[in-house]
Structure formats: C-alpha cells, structure tokens
Amino acid sequence: MDLRLENQGGFLPIQHGIAPTNGTAAPSSRLSDSIAQQLGMDIVCGLYAVGEALPTEVTLAAHWNVSRTAIREGLAILISKGLIEPRKKAGTIVTERGRWHLLDPLVLFWMRLSDPDERFIRSLFELRLTIEPQAAGLAARRRTDRDLIRLQKAFDIMSDDKRTEETARRAEIQFHRTIIEAANNPVLLPLAASIEAAVFWTNSYKSRRNIPVRASLEEHRMILDAVLREDDAQARWVTETLIRSTLEPIPANTRAA
C-alpha cells in the first residue's frame, strides 16, 4: 500500500478556515472533492513526482473504502486543473509543473494547505507587484460607494485593537480583495485569488516572527485615503511601496507555515 495515502478509510479534514475569500468555496464534503484535495495536496507538495503514476483506481478505492466512481470524479477534478493526465499503459501520471493551473483558486487553496517552495511564493509576490498597484490606481478612479464602505470596514477591523490578530489578518486579505474588485476590470478578477495567496503567505511569515498586521496599518490607511480622494497616482505608489516592504524582508529560503 502506498504510504503517502493518509487516513485509512478517511481523509484529511477539510480546513475551511483558510479557504479563498473570493467567492470560490472551500472543497465541499463530497467524496470526490475530498479525494481531489488529498491527492492534490500530495502532488503540489511533491509527494508524487512529475512523471510518476498515481496508485490505481482500485488501490485508491480500497484504501479509502469508496467507490471507483468517486475516485474517477476526484481524478477528473485534478485533470481539469492540469495536475495529472491519463496515459495508455502507464496509468494516471503527474504532469509537468508548467501545465498546472497555478492561478486556479482550488490549486492555490491546496498550496496553502501544503508547504509550497519559496520560489513559488516569490513568484506570487512578483505577480502581485505587477498587478496590484495598477489595480489600486484603477480602483481610485472607478470605485463605488459600496467599494468604499467595504474598504473602510476592512480597515476598521484591522485597526481595532480589540480584535484578534487572526481577525485582523482576515480583514487585510479582504481589504486587498476589495481593491481588485473596485478596479472594475473583469480580467483582473481571476487574479484575485493569487493576490490573496500572496497576502496570506506574507501574514504567515509575519506571524512566525510576531510581526502584527497593524505594523502596516499606516500604508493601508494611505491606500484607503488615496482611493477615497480618487488619487490614482498616490494609490499606485503607496500600494507598490507596501508590497515591496513585505517582499524584501522575506529570505529566499523561507517556507510558508
């Protein structure tokens, strides 16, 4: 029996607490979703190498005591994310990383549950540095009253000393999510999960070093103020400054928690 499979007759628990906040639900309680999550995590964290075959449907079904139909449905999810492909006489093979849909919210969710390498985390930060300042500039010009209310609410939660650090971290993620949405550009929306993931790993790094979210409160206040005043240049500049300040202190060999 493959020792990499977890929990004979069961699955690792679904962790709703760190699910994406972009409207994409955390994996549901359906068997196929649980199967996809378990195998997806094993793949993204490297327990199954590129080019390696997964256990057969029969082996997986027997190990988790489920039907082969549930296994096929779970594998179909992984195929749709580019993580695996069926090959004649070779079984179901883990594909090259370049074929993975790394910006897919579910794949990012599995990454967050596992332990991604520092190169991937830095790549997300580089994407964030490329996208988010421009999105903040667009948000300053296009934001609605509803966007301003949501930004203000997230900022108020971040700045409230009576709130827990975890609550403040969630509010920060929502703050940056709202910036992307306020840009009112449908092409940017699919990238929101990637921005959230970068913020998540920044918070993870800070948490392990006891750096509170409120350490960057002034920068967030300046972003909010720039968006409120419709100052697109200031919104871009402060956002870029904030991202660079969070990127530079992270050592190249740092892993996410």
PDB file of C-alpha atoms in Angstrom:
ATOM      1  CA  MET A   1       0.000   0.000   0.000  1.00  0.00           C
ATOM      2  CA  ASP A   2       1.292   3.465  -0.866  1.00  0.00           C
ATOM      3  CA  LEU A   3       2.416   5.068   2.375  1.00  0.00           C
ATOM      4  CA  ARG A   4       1.736   8.535   1.056  1.00  0.00           C
ATOM      5  CA  LEU A   5      -2.002   7.990   1.284  1.00  0.00           C
ATOM      6  CA  GLU A   6      -3.410   9.374   4.508  1.00  0.00           C
ATOM      7  CA  ASN A   7      -6.038   8.106   6.930  1.00  0.00           C
ATOM      8  CA  GLN A   8      -7.102   4.582   6.099  1.00  0.00           C
ATOM      9  CA  GLY A   9     -10.810   4.732   5.346  1.00  0.00           C
ATOM     10  CA  GLY A  10     -10.918   8.527   5.614  1.00  0.00           C
ATOM     11  CA  PHE A  11      -9.395  11.817   4.522  1.00  0.00           C
ATOM     12  CA  LEU A  12      -7.507  14.724   5.944  1.00  0.00           C
ATOM     13  CA  PRO A  13     -10.032  17.177   7.411  1.00  0.00           C
ATOM     14  CA  ILE A  14     -11.294  19.940   5.161  1.00  0.00           C
ATOM     15  CA  GLN A  15      -9.883  23.184   6.540  1.00  0.00           C
ATOM     16  CA  HIS A  16     -12.481  25.847   5.887  1.00  0.00           C
ATOM     17  CA  GLY A  17     -10.630  28.399   7.991  1.00  0.00           C
ATOM     18  CA  ILE A  18      -8.177  29.378   5.281  1.00  0.00           C
ATOM     19  CA  ALA A  19     -10.338  28.936   2.231  1.00  0.00           C
ATOM     20  CA  PRO A  20     -10.195  31.517  -0.543  1.00  0.00           C
ATOM     21  CA  THR A  21     -12.348  34.562   0.138  1.00  0.00           C
ATOM     22  CA  ASN A  22     -13.077  35.311  -3.495  1.00  0.00           C
ATOM     23  CA  GLY A  23     -16.418  33.551  -3.627  1.00  0.00           C
ATOM     24  CA  THR A  24     -14.830  30.207  -4.502  1.00  0.00           C
ATOM     25  CA  ALA A  25     -15.972  27.845  -1.778  1.00  0.00           C
ATOM     26  CA  ALA A  26     -13.608  25.593   0.066  1.00  0.00           C
ATOM     27  CA  PRO A  27     -13.786  21.976  -1.026  1.00  0.00           C
ATOM     28  CA  SER A  28     -17.164  20.543  -0.093  1.00  0.00           C
ATOM     29  CA  SER A  29     -17.897  17.375   1.833  1.00  0.00           C
ATOM     30  CA  ARG A  30     -18.452  15.404  -1.389  1.00  0.00           C
ATOM     31  CA  LEU A  31     -16.214  12.373  -1.624  1.00  0.00           C
ATOM     32  CA  SER A  32     -14.827  13.422  -4.976  1.00  0.00           C
ATOM     33  CA  ASP A  33     -13.795  16.830  -3.578  1.00  0.00           C
ATOM     34  CA  SER A  34     -12.113  15.225  -0.576  1.00  0.00           C
ATOM     35  CA  ILE A  35     -10.258  12.806  -2.843  1.00  0.00           C
ATOM     36  CA  ALA A  36      -9.140  15.642  -5.106  1.00  0.00           C
ATOM     37  CA  GLN A  37      -7.963  17.689  -2.130  1.00  0.00           C
ATOM     38  CA  GLN A  38      -5.933  14.859  -0.616  1.00  0.00           C
ATOM     39  CA  LEU A  39      -4.261  13.879  -3.871  1.00  0.00           C
ATOM     40  CA  GLY A  40      -3.916  17.490  -4.978  1.00  0.00           C
ATOM     41  CA  MET A  41      -2.047  18.374  -1.789  1.00  0.00           C
ATOM     42  CA  ASP A  42       0.189  15.314  -2.193  1.00  0.00           C
ATOM     43  CA  ILE A  43       1.039  16.408  -5.726  1.00  0.00           C
ATOM     44  CA  VAL A  44       1.669  20.111  -5.135  1.00  0.00           C
ATOM     45  CA  CYS A  45       3.910  19.435  -2.142  1.00  0.00           C
ATOM     46  CA  GLY A  46       5.957  16.917  -4.145  1.00  0.00           C
ATOM     47  CA  LEU A  47       4.981  13.601  -2.580  1.00  0.00           C
ATOM     48  CA  TYR A  48       4.267  12.431  -6.106  1.00  0.00           C
ATOM     49  CA  ALA A  49       6.985  13.464  -8.523  1.00  0.00           C
ATOM     50  CA  VAL A  50       6.464  14.749 -12.049  1.00  0.00           C
ATOM     51  CA  GLY A  51       6.085  11.756 -14.365  1.00  0.00           C
ATOM     52  CA  GLU A  52       5.160   9.418 -11.520  1.00  0.00           C
ATOM     53  CA  ALA A  53       1.984   7.355 -11.697  1.00  0.00           C
ATOM     54  CA  LEU A  54      -0.658   7.672  -9.004  1.00  0.00           C
ATOM     55  CA  PRO A  55      -1.976   4.494  -7.380  1.00  0.00           C
ATOM     56  CA  THR A  56      -4.582   2.744  -9.499  1.00  0.00           C
ATOM     57  CA  GLU A  57      -8.290   3.417  -9.121  1.00  0.00           C
ATOM     58  CA  VAL A  58      -8.677   0.006  -7.499  1.00  0.00           C
ATOM     59  CA  THR A  59      -5.936   0.752  -4.965  1.00  0.00           C
ATOM     60  CA  LEU A  60      -7.330   4.185  -4.125  1.00  0.00           C
ATOM     61  CA  ALA A  61     -10.884   2.888  -3.806  1.00  0.00           C
ATOM     62  CA  ALA A  62      -9.787   0.078  -1.496  1.00  0.00           C
ATOM     63  CA  HIS A  63      -7.603   2.365   0.610  1.00  0.00           C
ATOM     64  CA  TRP A  64     -10.329   4.917   1.268  1.00  0.00           C
ATOM     65  CA  ASN A  65     -13.176   2.406   1.143  1.00  0.00           C
ATOM     66  CA  VAL A  66     -15.057   4.324  -1.530  1.00  0.00           C
ATOM     67  CA  SER A  67     -16.425   3.516  -4.953  1.00  0.00           C
ATOM     68  CA  ARG A  68     -14.327   3.712  -8.100  1.00  0.00           C
ATOM     69  CA  THR A  69     -16.867   6.248  -9.378  1.00  0.00           C
ATOM     70  CA  ALA A  70     -15.902   8.640  -6.557  1.00  0.00           C
ATOM     71  CA  ILE A  71     -12.223   8.072  -7.367  1.00  0.00           C
ATOM     72  CA  ARG A  72     -12.788   8.822 -11.059  1.00  0.00           C
ATOM     73  CA  GLU A  73     -14.662  12.020 -10.204  1.00  0.00           C
ATOM     74  CA  GLY A  74     -11.843  13.124  -7.903  1.00  0.00           C
ATOM     75  CA  LEU A  75      -9.234  12.393 -10.545  1.00  0.00           C
ATOM     76  CA  ALA A  76     -11.307  14.303 -13.105  1.00  0.00           C
ATOM     77  CA  ILE A  77     -11.001  17.408 -10.938  1.00  0.00           C
ATOM     78  CA  LEU A  78      -7.216  17.048 -10.911  1.00  0.00           C
ATOM     79  CA  ILE A  79      -7.165  16.507 -14.673  1.00  0.00           C
ATOM     80  CA  SER A  80      -9.174  19.717 -15.159  1.00  0.00           C
ATOM     81  CA  LYS A  81      -6.546  21.589 -13.093  1.00  0.00           C
ATOM     82  CA  GLY A  82      -3.723  20.233 -15.240  1.00  0.00           C
ATOM     83  CA  LEU A  83      -2.067  18.286 -12.387  1.00  0.00           C
ATOM     84  CA  ILE A  84      -2.437  14.814 -13.905  1.00  0.00           C
ATOM     85  CA  GLU A  85      -3.218  13.093 -17.190  1.00  0.00           C
ATOM     86  CA  PRO A  86      -4.177   9.528 -18.082  1.00  0.00           C
ATOM     87  CA  ARG A  87      -1.787   7.680 -20.376  1.00  0.00           C
ATOM     88  CA  LYS A  88      -2.320   4.354 -22.065  1.00  0.00           C
ATOM     89  CA  LYS A  89      -0.473   1.514 -20.325  1.00  0.00           C
ATOM     90  CA  ALA A  90       1.168   3.985 -17.929  1.00  0.00           C
ATOM     91  CA  GLY A  91      -1.727   4.909 -15.657  1.00  0.00           C
ATOM     92  CA  THR A  92      -2.500   8.381 -14.354  1.00  0.00           C
ATOM     93  CA  ILE A  93       0.672  10.472 -14.458  1.00  0.00           C
ATOM     94  CA  VAL A  94       1.626  13.674 -12.630  1.00  0.00           C
ATOM     95  CA  THR A  95       2.204  16.323 -15.299  1.00  0.00           C
ATOM     96  CA  GLU A  96       4.988  18.888 -15.565  1.00  0.00           C
ATOM     97  CA  ARG A  97       4.556  21.850 -13.225  1.00  0.00           C
ATOM     98  CA  GLY A  98       4.317  24.190 -16.197  1.00  0.00           C
ATOM     99  CA  ARG A  99       0.987  22.602 -17.099  1.00  0.00           C
ATOM    100  CA  TRP A 100      -0.567  23.106 -13.661  1.00  0.00           C
ATOM    101  CA  HIS A 101      -3.213  25.799 -13.404  1.00  0.00           C
ATOM    102  CA  LEU A 102      -1.303  27.552 -10.635  1.00  0.00           C
ATOM    103  CA  LEU A 103      -3.640  30.553 -10.524  1.00  0.00           C
ATOM    104  CA  ASP A 104      -6.723  28.368 -10.151  1.00  0.00           C
ATOM    105  CA  PRO A 105      -8.316  29.136  -6.748  1.00  0.00           C
ATOM    106  CA  LEU A 106      -8.514  25.448  -5.804  1.00  0.00           C
ATOM    107  CA  VAL A 107      -4.874  24.776  -6.712  1.00  0.00           C
ATOM    108  CA  LEU A 108      -3.847  27.830  -4.674  1.00  0.00           C
ATOM    109  CA  PHE A 109      -6.006  26.532  -1.827  1.00  0.00           C
ATOM    110  CA  TRP A 110      -4.184  23.195  -1.908  1.00  0.00           C
ATOM    111  CA  MET A 111      -0.894  25.067  -1.974  1.00  0.00           C
ATOM    112  CA  ARG A 112      -1.935  26.947   1.135  1.00  0.00           C
ATOM    113  CA  LEU A 113      -2.780  23.697   2.899  1.00  0.00           C
ATOM    114  CA  SER A 114       0.582  22.200   1.966  1.00  0.00           C
ATOM    115  CA  ASP A 115       4.077  23.678   2.020  1.00  0.00           C
ATOM    116  CA  PRO A 116       4.914  25.405  -1.271  1.00  0.00           C
ATOM    117  CA  ASP A 117       8.506  26.156  -2.117  1.00  0.00           C
ATOM    118  CA  GLU A 118       9.904  29.652  -1.713  1.00  0.00           C
ATOM    119  CA  ARG A 119      10.317  30.116  -5.467  1.00  0.00           C
ATOM    120  CA  PHE A 120       6.575  29.800  -5.991  1.00  0.00           C
ATOM    121  CA  ILE A 121       5.825  32.191  -3.123  1.00  0.00           C
ATOM    122  CA  ARG A 122       8.201  34.793  -4.558  1.00  0.00           C
ATOM    123  CA  SER A 123       6.627  34.332  -7.979  1.00  0.00           C
ATOM    124  CA  LEU A 124       3.257  35.229  -6.463  1.00  0.00           C
ATOM    125  CA  PHE A 125       4.777  38.343  -4.914  1.00  0.00           C
ATOM    126  CA  GLU A 126       6.178  39.354  -8.286  1.00  0.00           C
ATOM    127  CA  LEU A 127       2.725  38.884  -9.807  1.00  0.00           C
ATOM    128  CA  ARG A 128       1.259  40.968  -7.010  1.00  0.00           C
ATOM    129  CA  LEU A 129       3.829  43.715  -7.583  1.00  0.00           C
ATOM    130  CA  THR A 130       2.940  43.753 -11.273  1.00  0.00           C
ATOM    131  CA  ILE A 131      -0.839  43.724 -10.874  1.00  0.00           C
ATOM    132  CA  GLU A 132      -1.966  45.272  -7.609  1.00  0.00           C
ATOM    133  CA  PRO A 133      -0.521  48.822  -7.871  1.00  0.00           C
ATOM    134  CA  GLN A 134      -2.224  49.262 -11.249  1.00  0.00           C
ATOM    135  CA  ALA A 135      -5.440  47.806  -9.833  1.00  0.00           C
ATOM    136  CA  ALA A 136      -5.266  50.309  -6.968  1.00  0.00           C
ATOM    137  CA  GLY A 137      -4.933  53.136  -9.485  1.00  0.00           C
ATOM    138  CA  LEU A 138      -7.976  51.890 -11.369  1.00  0.00           C
ATOM    139  CA  ALA A 139      -9.859  51.488  -8.084  1.00  0.00           C
ATOM    140  CA  ALA A 140      -9.167  55.125  -7.210  1.00  0.00           C
ATOM    141  CA  ARG A 141     -10.841  56.212 -10.456  1.00  0.00           C
ATOM    142  CA  ARG A 142     -13.656  53.680 -10.605  1.00  0.00           C
ATOM    143  CA  ARG A 143     -14.606  52.794  -7.021  1.00  0.00           C
ATOM    144  CA  THR A 144     -18.230  52.917  -5.995  1.00  0.00           C
ATOM    145  CA  ASP A 145     -19.723  53.954  -2.685  1.00  0.00           C
ATOM    146  CA  ARG A 146     -20.153  50.269  -1.883  1.00  0.00           C
ATOM    147  CA  ASP A 147     -16.459  49.644  -2.520  1.00  0.00           C
ATOM    148  CA  LEU A 148     -15.542  52.493  -0.163  1.00  0.00           C
ATOM    149  CA  ILE A 149     -17.783  51.082   2.549  1.00  0.00           C
ATOM    150  CA  ARG A 150     -16.164  47.649   2.237  1.00  0.00           C
ATOM    151  CA  LEU A 151     -12.645  49.095   2.261  1.00  0.00           C
ATOM    152  CA  GLN A 152     -13.422  51.230   5.290  1.00  0.00           C
ATOM    153  CA  LYS A 153     -14.953  48.278   7.122  1.00  0.00           C
ATOM    154  CA  ALA A 154     -11.915  46.070   6.457  1.00  0.00           C
ATOM    155  CA  PHE A 155      -9.581  48.851   7.567  1.00  0.00           C
ATOM    156  CA  ASP A 156     -11.606  49.487  10.730  1.00  0.00           C
ATOM    157  CA  ILE A 157     -11.347  45.820  11.678  1.00  0.00           C
ATOM    158  CA  MET A 158      -7.592  45.831  11.015  1.00  0.00           C
ATOM    159  CA  SER A 159      -7.105  48.896  13.206  1.00  0.00           C
ATOM    160  CA  ASP A 160      -9.351  47.759  16.073  1.00  0.00           C
ATOM    161  CA  ASP A 161      -7.106  46.757  18.980  1.00  0.00           C
ATOM    162  CA  LYS A 162      -9.953  44.745  20.485  1.00  0.00           C
ATOM    163  CA  ARG A 163      -9.950  42.374  17.502  1.00  0.00           C
ATOM    164  CA  THR A 164      -7.753  39.287  17.480  1.00  0.00           C
ATOM    165  CA  GLU A 165      -4.678  39.149  15.273  1.00  0.00           C
ATOM    166  CA  GLU A 166      -6.303  36.409  13.191  1.00  0.00           C
ATOM    167  CA  THR A 167      -9.356  38.602  12.595  1.00  0.00           C
ATOM    168  CA  ALA A 168      -7.084  41.471  11.554  1.00  0.00           C
ATOM    169  CA  ARG A 169      -5.272  39.196   9.101  1.00  0.00           C
ATOM    170  CA  ARG A 170      -8.542  38.134   7.504  1.00  0.00           C
ATOM    171  CA  ALA A 171      -9.586  41.775   7.243  1.00  0.00           C
ATOM    172  CA  GLU A 172      -6.324  42.615   5.480  1.00  0.00           C
ATOM    173  CA  ILE A 173      -6.963  39.905   2.899  1.00  0.00           C
ATOM    174  CA  GLN A 174     -10.471  41.290   2.358  1.00  0.00           C
ATOM    175  CA  PHE A 175      -9.024  44.811   2.002  1.00  0.00           C
ATOM    176  CA  HIS A 176      -6.798  43.747  -0.872  1.00  0.00           C
ATOM    177  CA  ARG A 177      -9.580  41.662  -2.405  1.00  0.00           C
ATOM    178  CA  THR A 178     -11.799  44.744  -2.440  1.00  0.00           C
ATOM    179  CA  ILE A 179      -9.098  46.786  -4.188  1.00  0.00           C
ATOM    180  CA  ILE A 180      -9.078  44.258  -7.042  1.00  0.00           C
ATOM    181  CA  GLU A 181     -12.864  44.271  -7.259  1.00  0.00           C
ATOM    182  CA  ALA A 182     -13.058  48.067  -7.116  1.00  0.00           C
ATOM    183  CA  ALA A 183     -10.832  48.263 -10.216  1.00  0.00           C
ATOM    184  CA  ASN A 184     -13.960  47.112 -12.079  1.00  0.00           C
ATOM    185  CA  ASN A 185     -11.957  45.096 -14.595  1.00  0.00           C
ATOM    186  CA  PRO A 186     -13.316  41.577 -15.195  1.00  0.00           C
ATOM    187  CA  VAL A 187      -9.925  40.374 -16.474  1.00  0.00           C
ATOM    188  CA  LEU A 188      -8.337  41.183 -13.107  1.00  0.00           C
ATOM    189  CA  LEU A 189     -10.880  39.285 -11.034  1.00  0.00           C
ATOM    190  CA  PRO A 190      -9.454  35.795 -11.717  1.00  0.00           C
ATOM    191  CA  LEU A 191      -6.133  37.044 -10.323  1.00  0.00           C
ATOM    192  CA  ALA A 192      -7.682  37.999  -7.002  1.00  0.00           C
ATOM    193  CA  ALA A 193      -7.056  34.551  -5.525  1.00  0.00           C
ATOM    194  CA  SER A 194      -3.356  34.897  -6.358  1.00  0.00           C
ATOM    195  CA  ILE A 195      -3.197  38.268  -4.623  1.00  0.00           C
ATOM    196  CA  GLU A 196      -4.942  36.790  -1.593  1.00  0.00           C
ATOM    197  CA  ALA A 197      -2.484  33.901  -1.519  1.00  0.00           C
ATOM    198  CA  ALA A 198       0.473  36.305  -1.516  1.00  0.00           C
ATOM    199  CA  VAL A 199      -1.096  38.289   1.340  1.00  0.00           C
ATOM    200  CA  PHE A 200      -1.769  35.033   3.185  1.00  0.00           C
ATOM    201  CA  TRP A 201       1.873  33.936   2.980  1.00  0.00           C
ATOM    202  CA  THR A 202       3.040  37.406   3.999  1.00  0.00           C
ATOM    203  CA  ASN A 203       0.874  37.122   7.099  1.00  0.00           C
ATOM    204  CA  SER A 204       2.182  33.618   7.719  1.00  0.00           C
ATOM    205  CA  TYR A 205       5.764  34.922   7.642  1.00  0.00           C
ATOM    206  CA  LYS A 206       4.882  37.834   9.949  1.00  0.00           C
ATOM    207  CA  SER A 207       3.015  35.585  12.365  1.00  0.00           C
ATOM    208  CA  ARG A 208       6.004  33.311  12.895  1.00  0.00           C
ATOM    209  CA  ARG A 209       8.111  36.387  13.715  1.00  0.00           C
ATOM    210  CA  ASN A 210       5.466  38.053  15.882  1.00  0.00           C
ATOM    211  CA  ILE A 211       5.086  40.965  13.465  1.00  0.00           C
ATOM    212  CA  PRO A 212       1.477  42.195  13.821  1.00  0.00           C
ATOM    213  CA  VAL A 213      -0.723  43.042  10.862  1.00  0.00           C
ATOM    214  CA  ARG A 214      -1.098  46.510  12.335  1.00  0.00           C
ATOM    215  CA  ALA A 215       2.568  47.186  11.599  1.00  0.00           C
ATOM    216  CA  SER A 216       1.475  48.122   8.059  1.00  0.00           C
ATOM    217  CA  LEU A 217      -1.646  49.964   9.157  1.00  0.00           C
ATOM    218  CA  GLU A 218      -0.384  53.379   8.038  1.00  0.00           C
ATOM    219  CA  GLU A 219       0.239  52.176   4.489  1.00  0.00           C
ATOM    220  CA  HIS A 220      -3.260  50.713   4.335  1.00  0.00           C
ATOM    221  CA  ARG A 221      -4.691  53.990   5.650  1.00  0.00           C
ATOM    222  CA  MET A 222      -2.855  55.863   2.889  1.00  0.00           C
ATOM    223  CA  ILE A 223      -4.223  53.488   0.242  1.00  0.00           C
ATOM    224  CA  LEU A 224      -7.747  53.955   1.584  1.00  0.00           C
ATOM    225  CA  ASP A 225      -7.305  57.725   1.611  1.00  0.00           C
ATOM    226  CA  ALA A 226      -5.959  57.764  -1.962  1.00  0.00           C
ATOM    227  CA  VAL A 227      -8.885  55.678  -3.229  1.00  0.00           C
ATOM    228  CA  LEU A 228     -11.309  57.927  -1.346  1.00  0.00           C
ATOM    229  CA  ARG A 229      -9.766  61.063  -2.923  1.00  0.00           C
ATOM    230  CA  GLU A 230      -9.640  59.408  -6.372  1.00  0.00           C
ATOM    231  CA  ASP A 231      -5.875  59.951  -6.438  1.00  0.00           C
ATOM    232  CA  ASP A 232      -4.784  57.159  -8.757  1.00  0.00           C
ATOM    233  CA  ALA A 233      -1.065  58.071  -8.735  1.00  0.00           C
ATOM    234  CA  GLN A 234      -0.902  58.048  -4.941  1.00  0.00           C
ATOM    235  CA  ALA A 235      -2.859  54.782  -4.767  1.00  0.00           C
ATOM    236  CA  ARG A 236      -0.387  53.115  -7.132  1.00  0.00           C
ATOM    237  CA  TRP A 237       2.671  54.474  -5.332  1.00  0.00           C
ATOM    238  CA  VAL A 238       1.578  53.529  -1.805  1.00  0.00           C
ATOM    239  CA  THR A 239       0.465  50.062  -2.896  1.00  0.00           C
ATOM    240  CA  GLU A 240       3.792  49.392  -4.586  1.00  0.00           C
ATOM    241  CA  THR A 241       5.640  50.676  -1.506  1.00  0.00           C
ATOM    242  CA  LEU A 242       3.606  48.365   0.736  1.00  0.00           C
ATOM    243  CA  ILE A 243       4.226  45.300  -1.427  1.00  0.00           C
ATOM    244  CA  ARG A 244       7.967  45.973  -1.672  1.00  0.00           C
ATOM    245  CA  SER A 245       8.205  46.409   2.087  1.00  0.00           C
ATOM    246  CA  THR A 246       6.598  42.996   2.635  1.00  0.00           C
ATOM    247  CA  LEU A 247       8.618  41.265  -0.081  1.00  0.00           C
ATOM    248  CA  GLU A 248      12.137  42.377   0.764  1.00  0.00           C
ATOM    249  CA  PRO A 249      12.328  41.103   4.378  1.00  0.00           C
ATOM    250  CA  ILE A 250      11.354  37.566   3.326  1.00  0.00           C
ATOM    251  CA  PRO A 251      14.523  35.455   2.994  1.00  0.00           C
ATOM    252  CA  ALA A 252      14.870  33.434  -0.194  1.00  0.00           C
ATOM    253  CA  ASN A 253      14.943  30.193   1.799  1.00  0.00           C
ATOM    254  CA  THR A 254      11.820  30.945   3.845  1.00  0.00           C
ATOM    255  CA  ARG A 255       8.944  28.488   3.589  1.00  0.00           C
ATOM    256  CA  ALA A 256       5.335  29.218   4.363  1.00  0.00           C
ATOM    257  CA  ALA A 257       3.875  27.760   7.512  1.00  0.00           C
TER     258      ALA A 257
END
